[in-house]
Structures are given as C-alpha cells and as structure tokens.
C-alpha cells in the first residue's frame, strides 16, 4: 500500500514559539524561521525518501516554506479553511492522490525513511492508526486507510485519537516519535541524528541545543 502524507506548516515566524529561546528572541535576524524551516525540510525529505510514500502534501501559506518543500518534491496546498491545525489537515487530506492518507508532524528532524515505512506498514492493517510522540501524550503520525482522516491533534492528542477509534501503533521508531517542541527535544533529536538542514543549523544557534 502506498500513502499520501499531509504535513501542516503555519507561517514560519509564528510557528514553534517554544523554540524561540534557542535563537535569542524576536530580533534574531530570522534564525528562528530558519530553524522551523530546517525541521520541516528534514521531515519532508525523509518522507519523500520513503518507498511507501506516493505523495507528500504540505498545507501552508508560507511562501518560503512552500518553495523549500516543493524543491524536495512535495506538493503544497493553501492553508485553508483558516480554522487551525485539524481543519487544515482535513483539507490537505481531501486533496490526496491515494485512498491511504496519513498526517505527519512537521517537526521530526531525526525521522528515518525506514521507520516511517515500518509504521505505515503497521497502519495498513487497521482502518485508523496513530504513533504517539516520545512523551506518549501527543501524536506524530495519524493514518487512515479507506476511511476519511479524522485528525484530533493538539494537547492530549494520543488519548483523543485512541478515543476516536484509532489504534496505537507500536514499534521501535525513535526518530518518528521524536517531535521537537522544546529546546530539550532538539537536544534529544540531535542525539538520534538529525537531517542535513537541521544539522547545518545547530552550530549557528547562539544557545546550542546539542
Ligand atoms: N497549515 C497549518 N499548520 C498549522 C496550523 N496550526 C498549527 N500548525 C502546524 O502544526 C504543528 C503543530 O502546531 P502547534 O502544536 O500549534 O505548535 P506551534 O504553535 O507551532 O508551537 P508552539 O508555539 O511552540 O506551541 C506546527 O508544525 C505548526 O506549523 C494551522 O492552522 N495551519
Ligand atoms: C499538535 C500536537 O503536537 P505538538 O504541539 O507537539 O506539535 C500533537 O501532538 O497533537
């Protein structure tokens, strides 16, 4: 089974505010936006390199993010209907080229194509499945095969997805589970090994995460 992946990306300057301490605050010369973009680029590059993935669609109104992910082979769609993360994911899912669709977090710089392939293979066995983040409370992948994607991302989304009938997918997928919300998360991702975009940025951070 091959999958369409939907990746959300709000405007770079507005995203991932918990990472702002890493780049020195609002007057950082655009470094925060570069960091958010690097996390997205490494996530999309790993997804595009996964043989189980037919199509990557990034839901964004950020022109720089759109140009970067298109250069990596992803498609983009506008950030509609402008009602937050879950409606944006549902909108992206409706444009999918396949009947198997998964929402993937945009902040997975340590993602490996092989672990994404393994998680999608596990997801193919159930109508809806999800991968919890490293903390166990959030979600990094929500997959739907033959049924509409029903995204419930946000605080406590692992429990919300389980309550909606999605099956927790279990496997040794540390890069897939390692989303980067905080400086400590970036350190943990660096220990696993991050993609080229994030690796190039780490030495430029005034307060290095790793
Ligand atoms: N396209 C799109 N992406 C969104 C939207 N809201 C959030 N996202 C993306 O979804 C991911 C998780 O979003 P949140 O959990 O709200 O995190 P965040 O606001 O980026 O980070 P913090 O400010 O640190 O809480 C990030 O990659 C965001 O870019 C939205 O309305 N549209
Ligand atoms: C939106 C979510 O994650 P985060 O805020 O960690 O990006 C989530 O885990 O559902």
Coordinates of N, CA and C and ligand atoms in Angstrom, one line a residue:
X1 N 0.8 -1.2 0.0 CA 0.0 0.0 0.0 C 0.9 1.2 0.0
X2 N 0.5 2.2 -0.8 CA 1.3 3.5 -0.8 C 0.4 4.6 -0.3
X3 N 1.0 5.6 0.3 CA 0.3 6.5 1.1 C 0.5 8.0 0.6
X4 N -0.5 8.8 0.9 CA -0.3 10.3 0.8 C -0.1 10.8 2.2
X5 N 1.0 11.6 2.4 CA 1.2 12.2 3.7 C 0.9 13.7 3.6
X6 N 0.2 14.1 4.7 CA -0.2 15.5 4.8 C 0.6 16.1 6.0
X7 N 1.3 17.2 5.7 CA 2.2 17.8 6.6 C 1.8 19.3 6.8
X8 N 1.5 19.7 8.1 CA 1.0 21.1 8.3 C 2.2 22.0 8.5
X9 N 2.1 23.2 8.0 CA 3.1 24.2 8.4 C 2.5 25.6 8.4
X10 N 2.3 26.1 9.6 CA 1.8 27.5 9.6 C 3.0 28.5 9.3
X11 N 2.8 29.8 9.3 CA 3.8 30.7 8.9 C 5.0 30.5 9.8
X12 N 6.2 30.5 9.2 CA 7.4 30.2 9.9 C 7.7 31.0 11.2
X13 N 7.4 32.3 11.0 CA 7.7 33.2 12.2 C 6.7 33.0 13.3
X14 N 5.5 32.4 13.0 CA 4.5 32.2 14.1 C 4.6 30.9 14.7
X15 N 5.3 29.9 14.0 CA 5.3 28.5 14.5 C 6.4 28.3 15.6
X16 N 6.1 27.2 16.3 CA 7.2 26.7 17.3 C 7.7 27.8 18.2
X17 N 6.8 28.5 18.8 CA 7.3 29.6 19.7 C 8.1 29.1 20.9
X18 N 7.9 27.8 21.3 CA 8.6 27.3 22.4 C 10.1 27.1 22.1
X19 N 10.5 27.2 20.8 CA 11.9 27.1 20.4 C 12.6 28.5 20.4
X20 N 11.8 29.5 20.6 CA 12.4 30.9 20.4 C 13.6 31.1 21.3
X21 N 13.6 30.6 22.5 CA 14.8 30.8 23.4 C 16.1 30.4 22.7
X22 N 16.0 29.4 21.8 CA 17.2 28.9 21.2 C 17.9 29.9 20.3
X23 N 17.1 30.8 19.7 CA 17.6 31.7 18.7 C 17.8 33.1 19.1
X24 N 17.4 33.3 20.4 CA 17.8 34.6 21.0 C 16.7 35.6 21.0
X25 N 15.4 35.2 20.8 CA 14.3 36.1 20.9 C 13.9 36.7 19.6
X26 N 12.9 37.7 19.6 CA 12.3 38.2 18.4 C 13.3 38.8 17.4
X27 N 14.3 39.5 17.9 CA 15.2 40.2 16.9 C 16.4 39.2 16.7
X28 N 16.1 38.1 16.1 CA 17.2 37.1 15.9 C 17.6 37.0 14.4
X29 N 17.3 38.0 13.6 CA 17.7 38.1 12.2 C 17.1 36.9 11.4
X30 N 16.0 36.4 11.8 CA 15.4 35.4 11.0 C 15.8 34.0 11.3
X31 N 16.6 33.8 12.4 CA 17.2 32.5 12.7 C 16.1 31.5 13.1
X32 N 15.1 32.0 13.9 CA 14.0 31.1 14.3 C 13.3 30.6 13.1
X33 N 13.0 31.4 12.1 CA 12.3 30.9 10.9 C 13.2 29.9 10.2
X34 N 14.4 30.1 10.2 CA 15.3 29.1 9.5 C 15.3 27.8 10.3
X35 N 15.3 27.9 11.6 CA 15.2 26.6 12.4 C 13.9 25.9 12.1
X36 N 12.8 26.6 12.1 CA 11.5 25.9 11.9 C 11.5 25.3 10.5
X37 N 12.1 26.1 9.5 CA 12.1 25.6 8.1 C 13.0 24.4 8.0
X38 N 14.1 24.3 8.7 CA 15.0 23.2 8.7 C 14.3 21.9 9.2
X39 N 13.6 22.1 10.3 CA 12.8 20.9 10.9 C 11.9 20.4 9.8
X40 N 11.2 21.3 9.2 CA 10.2 20.9 8.1 C 10.9 20.2 7.0
X41 N 12.0 20.8 6.5 CA 12.7 20.3 5.3 C 13.2 18.9 5.6
X42 N 13.8 18.7 6.8 CA 14.3 17.3 7.1 C 13.1 16.3 7.2
X43 N 12.0 16.7 7.7 CA 10.8 15.9 7.8 C 10.3 15.5 6.4
X44 N 10.2 16.5 5.6 CA 9.7 16.2 4.2 C 10.7 15.4 3.4
X45 N 12.0 15.7 3.6 CA 13.0 14.9 2.8 C 12.9 13.4 3.2
X46 N 12.8 13.1 4.5 CA 12.7 11.7 4.9 C 11.4 11.1 4.4
X47 N 10.3 11.8 4.4 CA 9.0 11.3 3.9 C 9.1 11.0 2.4
X48 N 9.7 11.9 1.7 CA 9.9 11.7 0.2 C 10.8 10.5 -0.1
X49 N 11.7 10.2 0.8 CA 12.7 9.1 0.6 C 12.1 7.8 1.0
X50 N 10.9 7.8 1.5 CA 10.2 6.5 2.0 C 9.5 5.9 0.8
X51 N 9.8 4.6 0.5 CA 9.2 4.0 -0.6 C 7.7 3.8 -0.5
X52 N 7.2 3.8 0.8 CA 5.8 3.6 1.0 C 5.0 4.9 0.7
X53 N 5.7 6.0 0.4 CA 5.0 7.3 0.3 C 4.9 7.7 -1.2
X54 N 3.7 7.8 -1.6 CA 3.5 8.2 -3.0 C 3.5 9.7 -3.2
X55 N 3.1 10.4 -2.2 CA 2.7 11.8 -2.3 C 2.9 12.5 -1.0
X56 N 3.5 13.7 -1.0 CA 3.6 14.5 0.2 C 3.0 15.8 -0.1
X57 N 2.0 16.2 0.7 CA 1.3 17.5 0.5 C 1.5 18.3 1.8
X58 N 2.0 19.5 1.6 CA 2.3 20.4 2.7 C 1.2 21.5 2.7
X59 N 0.5 21.6 3.8 CA -0.6 22.6 3.9 C 0.0 23.9 4.5
X60 N 0.2 24.9 3.6 CA 0.9 26.1 4.1 C 0.6 27.3 3.3
X61 N 0.6 28.5 3.9 CA 0.5 29.8 3.3 C 1.9 30.5 3.3
X62 N 2.9 29.8 3.8 CA 4.2 30.4 3.9 C 5.0 30.2 2.6
X63 N 5.3 31.3 1.9 CA 5.9 31.1 0.5 C 7.3 30.5 0.6
X64 N 8.0 30.9 1.6 CA 9.4 30.3 1.7 C 9.3 28.8 2.1
X65 N 8.4 28.4 3.0 CA 8.3 27.0 3.3 C 7.8 26.2 2.0
X66 N 6.9 26.8 1.3 CA 6.3 26.2 0.1 C 7.4 26.0 -0.9
X67 N 8.3 27.0 -1.1 CA 9.3 26.8 -2.1 C 10.3 25.7 -1.7
X68 N 10.6 25.7 -0.4 CA 11.6 24.7 0.0 C 11.1 23.3 -0.1
X69 N 9.8 23.1 0.3 CA 9.3 21.7 0.2 C 9.0 21.3 -1.2
X70 N 8.7 22.2 -2.1 CA 8.5 21.9 -3.5 C 9.8 21.4 -4.1
X71 N 10.9 22.1 -3.7 CA 12.2 21.7 -4.2 C 12.6 20.3 -3.8
X72 N 11.9 19.8 -2.7 CA 12.2 18.5 -2.2 C 11.2 17.5 -2.8
X73 N 10.3 17.9 -3.6 CA 9.4 17.0 -4.3 C 8.0 16.9 -3.7
X74 N 7.7 17.8 -2.7 CA 6.3 17.8 -2.2 C 5.4 18.7 -3.0
X75 N 4.1 18.5 -2.8 CA 3.1 19.5 -3.3 C 2.7 20.4 -2.2
X76 N 2.2 21.5 -2.5 CA 1.6 22.4 -1.5 C 0.2 22.7 -1.8
X77 N -0.6 22.9 -0.8 CA -1.9 23.5 -0.9 C -2.1 24.6 0.1
X78 N -3.0 25.6 -0.2 CA -3.1 26.7 0.7 C -3.6 26.3 2.1
X79 N -3.3 27.1 3.1 CA -3.7 26.8 4.4 C -5.2 27.2 4.6
X80 N -6.0 26.3 4.2 CA -7.5 26.6 4.3 C -8.1 25.5 5.2
X81 N -9.2 25.7 5.9 CA -10.1 26.9 5.8 C -9.7 28.0 6.8
X82 N -8.5 28.1 7.3 CA -8.1 29.1 8.2 C -8.8 29.0 9.5
X83 N -8.9 27.7 10.0 CA -9.6 27.4 11.3 C -8.7 26.6 12.1
X84 N -7.4 26.7 11.9 CA -6.5 25.9 12.8 C -6.0 24.6 12.2
X85 N -5.2 23.9 13.0 CA -4.5 22.7 12.6 C -5.3 21.6 12.0
X86 N -6.3 21.2 12.8 CA -7.1 20.0 12.3 C -7.9 20.2 11.0
X87 N -8.6 21.4 10.9 CA -9.2 21.6 9.6 C -8.2 21.7 8.5
X88 N -7.0 22.3 8.7 CA -6.0 22.3 7.7 C -5.6 20.9 7.2
X89 N -5.4 20.0 8.2 CA -5.0 18.7 7.8 C -6.2 18.0 7.1
X90 N -7.4 18.2 7.5 CA -8.5 17.5 6.8 C -8.6 18.1 5.3
X91 N -8.3 19.4 5.2 CA -8.3 20.0 3.8 C -7.2 19.3 3.0
X92 N -6.0 19.2 3.5 CA -4.9 18.6 2.8 C -5.2 17.1 2.4
X93 N -5.9 16.4 3.4 CA -6.2 15.0 3.1 C -7.2 14.8 2.0
X94 N -8.1 15.8 1.8 CA -9.1 15.7 0.7 C -8.4 15.9 -0.6
X95 N -7.2 16.4 -0.7 CA -6.5 16.5 -2.0 C -5.6 15.3 -2.3
X96 N -5.7 14.3 -1.4 CA -4.7 13.2 -1.5 C -4.9 12.4 -2.8
X97 N -3.8 11.9 -3.3 CA -3.9 11.1 -4.5 C -4.2 9.6 -4.3
X98 N -4.2 9.2 -3.0 CA -4.4 7.8 -2.7 C -5.5 7.6 -1.7
X99 N -6.0 6.4 -1.5 CA -7.0 6.1 -0.5 C -6.5 6.0 0.9
X100 N -5.2 5.9 1.0 CA -4.5 5.8 2.2 C -3.8 7.1 2.5
X101 N -4.2 7.7 3.6 CA -3.7 9.1 3.9 C -3.2 9.1 5.4
X102 N -2.1 9.8 5.6 CA -1.6 10.0 6.9 C -1.2 11.4 7.2
X103 N -1.5 11.9 8.3 CA -1.0 13.2 8.8 C 0.3 13.0 9.5
X104 N 1.3 13.8 9.1 CA 2.7 13.7 9.8 C 3.1 15.0 10.4
X105 N 3.6 15.0 11.6 CA 4.1 16.2 12.2 C 5.2 16.8 11.4
X106 N 5.3 18.1 11.4 CA 6.3 18.8 10.6 C 7.6 19.1 11.3
X107 N 7.8 18.5 12.5 CA 9.0 18.8 13.4 C 9.7 17.5 13.8
X108 N 10.0 16.7 12.8 CA 10.7 15.4 13.0 C 12.0 15.3 12.3
X109 N 13.0 16.0 12.8 CA 14.3 16.1 12.0 C 15.1 14.8 12.1
X110 N 14.8 13.9 13.0 CA 15.5 12.7 13.1 C 14.8 11.5 12.4
X111 N 13.7 11.8 11.7 CA 12.9 10.8 11.0 C 13.8 10.0 10.0
X112 N 13.6 8.7 10.0 CA 14.3 7.8 9.1 C 13.3 7.2 8.1
X113 N 13.5 7.2 6.8 CA 12.6 6.7 5.9 C 12.1 5.2 6.2
X114 N 13.1 4.4 6.7 CA 12.8 3.0 7.0 C 11.8 2.9 8.2
X115 N 11.9 3.8 9.2 CA 11.0 3.6 10.3 C 9.6 4.2 9.9
X116 N 9.5 5.2 9.0 CA 8.2 5.6 8.5 C 7.6 4.5 7.7
X117 N 8.4 3.8 6.9 CA 7.8 2.7 6.1 C 7.3 1.6 7.0
X118 N 8.0 1.3 8.1 CA 7.5 0.3 9.0 C 6.2 0.7 9.7
X119 N 6.2 2.0 10.1 CA 5.0 2.5 10.8 C 3.8 2.4 9.8
X120 N 4.0 2.8 8.6 CA 2.9 2.8 7.6 C 2.5 1.4 7.3
X121 N 3.4 0.5 7.3 CA 3.0 -1.0 7.1 C 2.1 -1.4 8.2
X122 N 2.5 -1.0 9.5 CA 1.6 -1.4 10.6 C 0.2 -0.7 10.5
X123 N 0.2 0.5 10.0 CA -1.0 1.3 9.8 C -1.9 0.6 8.8
X124 N -1.3 0.0 7.8 CA -2.1 -0.6 6.7 C -3.0 -1.8 7.2
X125 N -2.7 -2.3 8.4 CA -3.5 -3.4 9.0 C -4.8 -3.0 9.7
X126 N -5.0 -1.7 9.9 CA -6.1 -1.2 10.6 C -6.8 0.0 9.9
X127 N -8.0 0.3 10.1 CA -8.6 1.4 9.4 C -8.0 2.8 9.8
X128 N -7.7 2.9 11.1 CA -7.1 4.1 11.6 C -6.0 3.8 12.6
X129 N -4.8 4.3 12.5 CA -3.8 4.1 13.5 C -3.0 5.3 13.7
X130 N -2.3 5.4 14.9 CA -1.5 6.5 15.2 C -0.3 6.1 15.9
X131 N 0.7 7.0 15.8 CA 2.0 6.8 16.5 C 2.1 8.0 17.5
X132 N 2.2 7.6 18.8 CA 2.4 8.6 19.9 C 3.8 9.2 19.8
X133 N 3.9 10.4 20.3 CA 5.2 11.0 20.4 C 6.0 10.4 21.5
X134 N 7.2 10.9 21.7 CA 8.1 10.3 22.7 C 7.6 10.4 24.1
X135 N 6.9 11.5 24.3 CA 6.3 11.7 25.7 C 5.1 10.8 25.9
X136 N 4.5 10.3 24.8 CA 3.3 9.4 24.9 C 2.0 10.1 24.9
X137 N 2.0 11.4 25.0 CA 0.8 12.2 25.1 C 0.3 12.8 23.7
X138 N 1.3 13.1 22.9 CA 1.0 13.7 21.6 C 1.0 12.6 20.5
X139 N 0.8 13.1 19.3 CA 0.8 12.2 18.1 C 1.7 12.8 17.0
X140 N 2.5 11.9 16.4 CA 3.3 12.3 15.3 C 2.9 11.8 14.0
X141 N 2.1 10.7 14.0 CA 1.5 10.2 12.7 C 0.1 9.7 13.0
X142 N -0.8 10.1 12.1 CA -2.2 9.6 12.2 C -2.5 9.1 10.8
X143 N -2.9 7.8 10.7 CA -3.0 7.2 9.4 C -4.5 6.7 9.2
X144 N -5.0 6.8 8.0 CA -6.3 6.3 7.7 C -6.3 5.6 6.4
X145 N -6.7 4.4 6.4 CA -6.7 3.6 5.1 C -8.1 3.2 4.8
X146 N -8.7 3.9 3.7 CA -10.0 3.6 3.3 C -11.1 4.3 4.0
X147 N -10.7 5.1 5.0 CA -11.7 5.9 5.8 C -11.2 7.3 5.8
X148 N -12.1 8.3 6.0 CA -11.6 9.7 6.0 C -10.7 9.9 7.2
X149 N -9.6 10.7 7.0 CA -8.8 11.1 8.1 C -9.6 11.9 9.1
X150 N -9.4 11.6 10.4 CA -10.2 12.3 11.5 C -9.2 12.9 12.5
X151 N -8.5 14.0 12.1 CA -7.4 14.5 12.9 C -7.9 15.2 14.2
X152 N -7.3 14.8 15.3 CA -7.6 15.4 16.6 C -6.3 15.8 17.3
X153 N -5.4 16.5 16.5 CA -4.1 16.9 17.0 C -4.4 18.1 18.0
X154 N -3.4 18.2 18.9 CA -3.5 19.2 19.9 C -3.1 18.6 21.3
X155 N -3.2 19.3 22.3 CA -2.9 18.8 23.7 C -3.6 17.5 23.9
X156 N -2.9 16.4 24.3 CA -3.5 15.2 24.7 C -4.0 14.4 23.5
X157 N -3.4 14.6 22.3 CA -4.0 14.1 21.1 C -3.9 12.5 21.0
X158 N -2.9 11.9 21.7 CA -2.8 10.5 21.7 C -4.1 9.9 22.2
X159 N -4.5 10.4 23.4 CA -5.7 9.9 24.0 C -7.0 10.2 23.1
X160 N -6.9 11.4 22.5 CA -8.1 11.8 21.7 C -8.2 10.9 20.4
X161 N -7.0 10.5 19.9 CA -7.1 9.6 18.7 C -7.5 8.2 19.1
X162 N -7.0 7.8 20.2 CA -7.5 6.4 20.7 C -9.0 6.4 21.0
X163 N -9.5 7.5 21.6 CA -10.9 7.5 21.9 C -11.7 7.6 20.7
X164 N -11.2 8.1 19.6 CA -11.9 8.1 18.3 C -11.8 6.8 17.5
X165 N -11.1 5.8 18.1 CA -11.0 4.5 17.5 C -9.7 4.2 16.7
X166 N -8.8 5.1 16.8 CA -7.5 4.8 16.1 C -6.7 3.9 17.0
X167 N -6.0 3.0 16.4 CA -5.2 2.0 17.1 C -3.8 2.6 17.3
X168 N -3.3 2.5 18.6 CA -1.9 2.9 18.8 C -0.9 1.9 18.1
X169 N 0.0 2.5 17.3 CA 0.9 1.6 16.6 C 2.2 1.5 17.4
X170 N 2.7 0.3 17.5 CA 3.8 0.1 18.4 C 5.0 -0.4 17.6
X171 N 6.2 0.2 17.8 CA 7.4 -0.2 17.1 C 8.5 0.6 17.6
X172 N 9.7 0.2 17.2 CA 10.9 0.8 17.6 C 11.3 1.9 16.6
X173 N 10.6 3.1 16.7 CA 10.7 4.2 15.7 C 11.1 5.5 16.5
X174 N 12.3 5.5 17.0 CA 12.6 6.7 17.8 C 12.6 8.0 17.1
X175 N 13.0 8.0 15.8 CA 13.0 9.3 15.1 C 11.6 9.7 14.7
X176 N 10.7 8.8 14.5 CA 9.3 9.1 14.2 C 8.7 9.7 15.4
X177 N 9.0 9.2 16.6 CA 8.4 9.7 17.8 C 9.0 11.0 18.3
X178 N 10.2 11.3 17.8 CA 10.9 12.5 18.4 C 10.5 13.8 17.8
X179 N 9.3 14.3 18.2 CA 9.0 15.6 17.7 C 9.7 16.7 18.5
X180 N 9.9 17.9 17.9 CA 10.7 18.9 18.5 C 9.9 20.1 18.9
X181 N 9.4 20.1 20.1 CA 8.6 21.2 20.6 C 9.4 22.2 21.5
X182 N 10.4 21.7 22.2 CA 11.2 22.4 23.1 C 12.7 22.3 22.9
X183 N 13.5 23.2 23.4 CA 15.0 23.0 23.3 C 15.4 21.7 23.7
X184 N 14.9 21.1 24.8 CA 15.3 19.8 25.2 C 15.0 18.7 24.1
X185 N 13.9 18.9 23.4 CA 13.5 17.9 22.4 C 14.6 18.0 21.2
X186 N 15.1 19.2 21.0 CA 16.1 19.4 19.9 C 17.4 18.7 20.3
X187 N 17.7 18.8 21.5 CA 18.9 18.0 22.0 C 18.7 16.5 21.8
X188 N 17.5 16.0 22.2 CA 17.3 14.6 22.1 C 17.3 14.2 20.6
X189 N 16.8 15.0 19.7 CA 16.8 14.7 18.3 C 18.2 14.7 17.8
X190 N 19.0 15.6 18.2 CA 20.4 15.7 17.8 C 21.2 14.4 18.2
X191 N 20.8 13.9 19.4 CA 21.5 12.6 19.8 C 21.1 11.5 18.9
X192 N 19.9 11.4 18.4 CA 19.5 10.4 17.5 C 20.1 10.6 16.1
X193 N 20.4 11.9 15.8 CA 21.0 12.2 14.5 C 19.9 12.8 13.6
X194 N 20.2 14.1 13.3 CA 19.2 14.9 12.5 C 19.6 15.0 11.0
X195 N 18.6 15.4 10.2 CA 18.9 15.5 8.8 C 19.8 16.7 8.5
X196 N 20.1 16.8 7.2 CA 21.2 17.8 6.8 C 20.8 19.2 7.1
X197 N 19.5 19.6 6.9 CA 19.1 21.0 7.1 C 19.3 21.4 8.6
X198 N 18.8 20.6 9.5 CA 18.9 20.9 10.9 C 20.3 20.8 11.4
X199 N 21.1 19.8 10.9 CA 22.5 19.6 11.3 C 23.3 20.9 10.9
X200 N 23.0 21.5 9.8 CA 23.7 22.7 9.4 C 23.4 23.9 10.3
X201 N 22.2 23.8 10.8 CA 21.8 25.0 11.7 C 22.3 24.9 13.1
X202 N 22.4 23.7 13.6 CA 22.8 23.6 15.0 C 24.0 24.4 15.5
X203 N 25.1 24.4 14.7 CA 26.2 25.2 15.1 C 26.0 26.7 15.1
X204 N 24.9 27.1 14.4 CA 24.6 28.6 14.3 C 23.7 29.1 15.4
X205 N 23.2 28.2 16.3 CA 22.3 28.6 17.3 C 23.2 29.3 18.4
X206 N 22.8 30.5 18.9 CA 23.5 31.2 19.9 C 23.6 30.4 21.2
X207 N 22.5 29.6 21.5 CA 22.4 28.8 22.7 C 22.3 27.3 22.2
X208 N 23.4 26.7 21.9 CA 23.3 25.4 21.2 C 22.4 24.4 22.0
X209 N 21.6 23.7 21.2 CA 20.8 22.6 21.8 C 21.6 21.4 22.0
X210 N 22.7 21.2 21.3 CA 23.4 20.0 21.4 C 24.9 20.3 21.2
Ligands
LIG1 N1 -1.2 24.6 8.0 C1 -1.3 24.8 9.3 N2 -0.4 24.3 10.1 C2 -0.6 24.5 11.5 C3 -1.7 25.3 12.0 N3 -1.6 25.3 13.3 C4 -0.5 24.6 13.6 N4 0.1 24.1 12.5 C5 1.3 23.4 12.5 O1 1.1 22.2 13.3 C6 2.3 22.0 14.0 C7 2.0 21.9 15.5 O2 1.4 23.1 15.8 P1 1.2 23.5 17.4 O3 1.1 22.4 18.2 O4 0.1 24.6 17.4 O5 2.6 24.2 17.7 P2 3.2 25.6 17.4 O6 2.1 26.6 17.6 O7 3.9 25.6 16.1 O8 4.3 25.6 18.5 P3 4.3 26.4 19.9 O9 4.0 27.9 19.6 O10 5.6 26.2 20.5 O11 3.2 25.8 20.7 C8 3.3 23.0 13.6 O12 4.2 22.5 12.7 C9 2.5 24.1 13.0 O13 3.2 24.8 12.0 C10 -2.7 25.8 11.0 O14 -3.6 26.5 11.3 N5 -2.4 25.6 9.7
LIG2 C1 -0.2 19.1 18.0 C2 0.5 18.2 18.6 O1 1.8 18.3 18.8 P1 2.8 19.5 19.1 O2 2.0 20.6 19.8 O3 3.7 18.7 20.0 O4 3.3 19.8 17.8 C3 0.0 16.9 18.9 O5 0.8 16.1 19.5 O6 -1.2 16.6 18.7

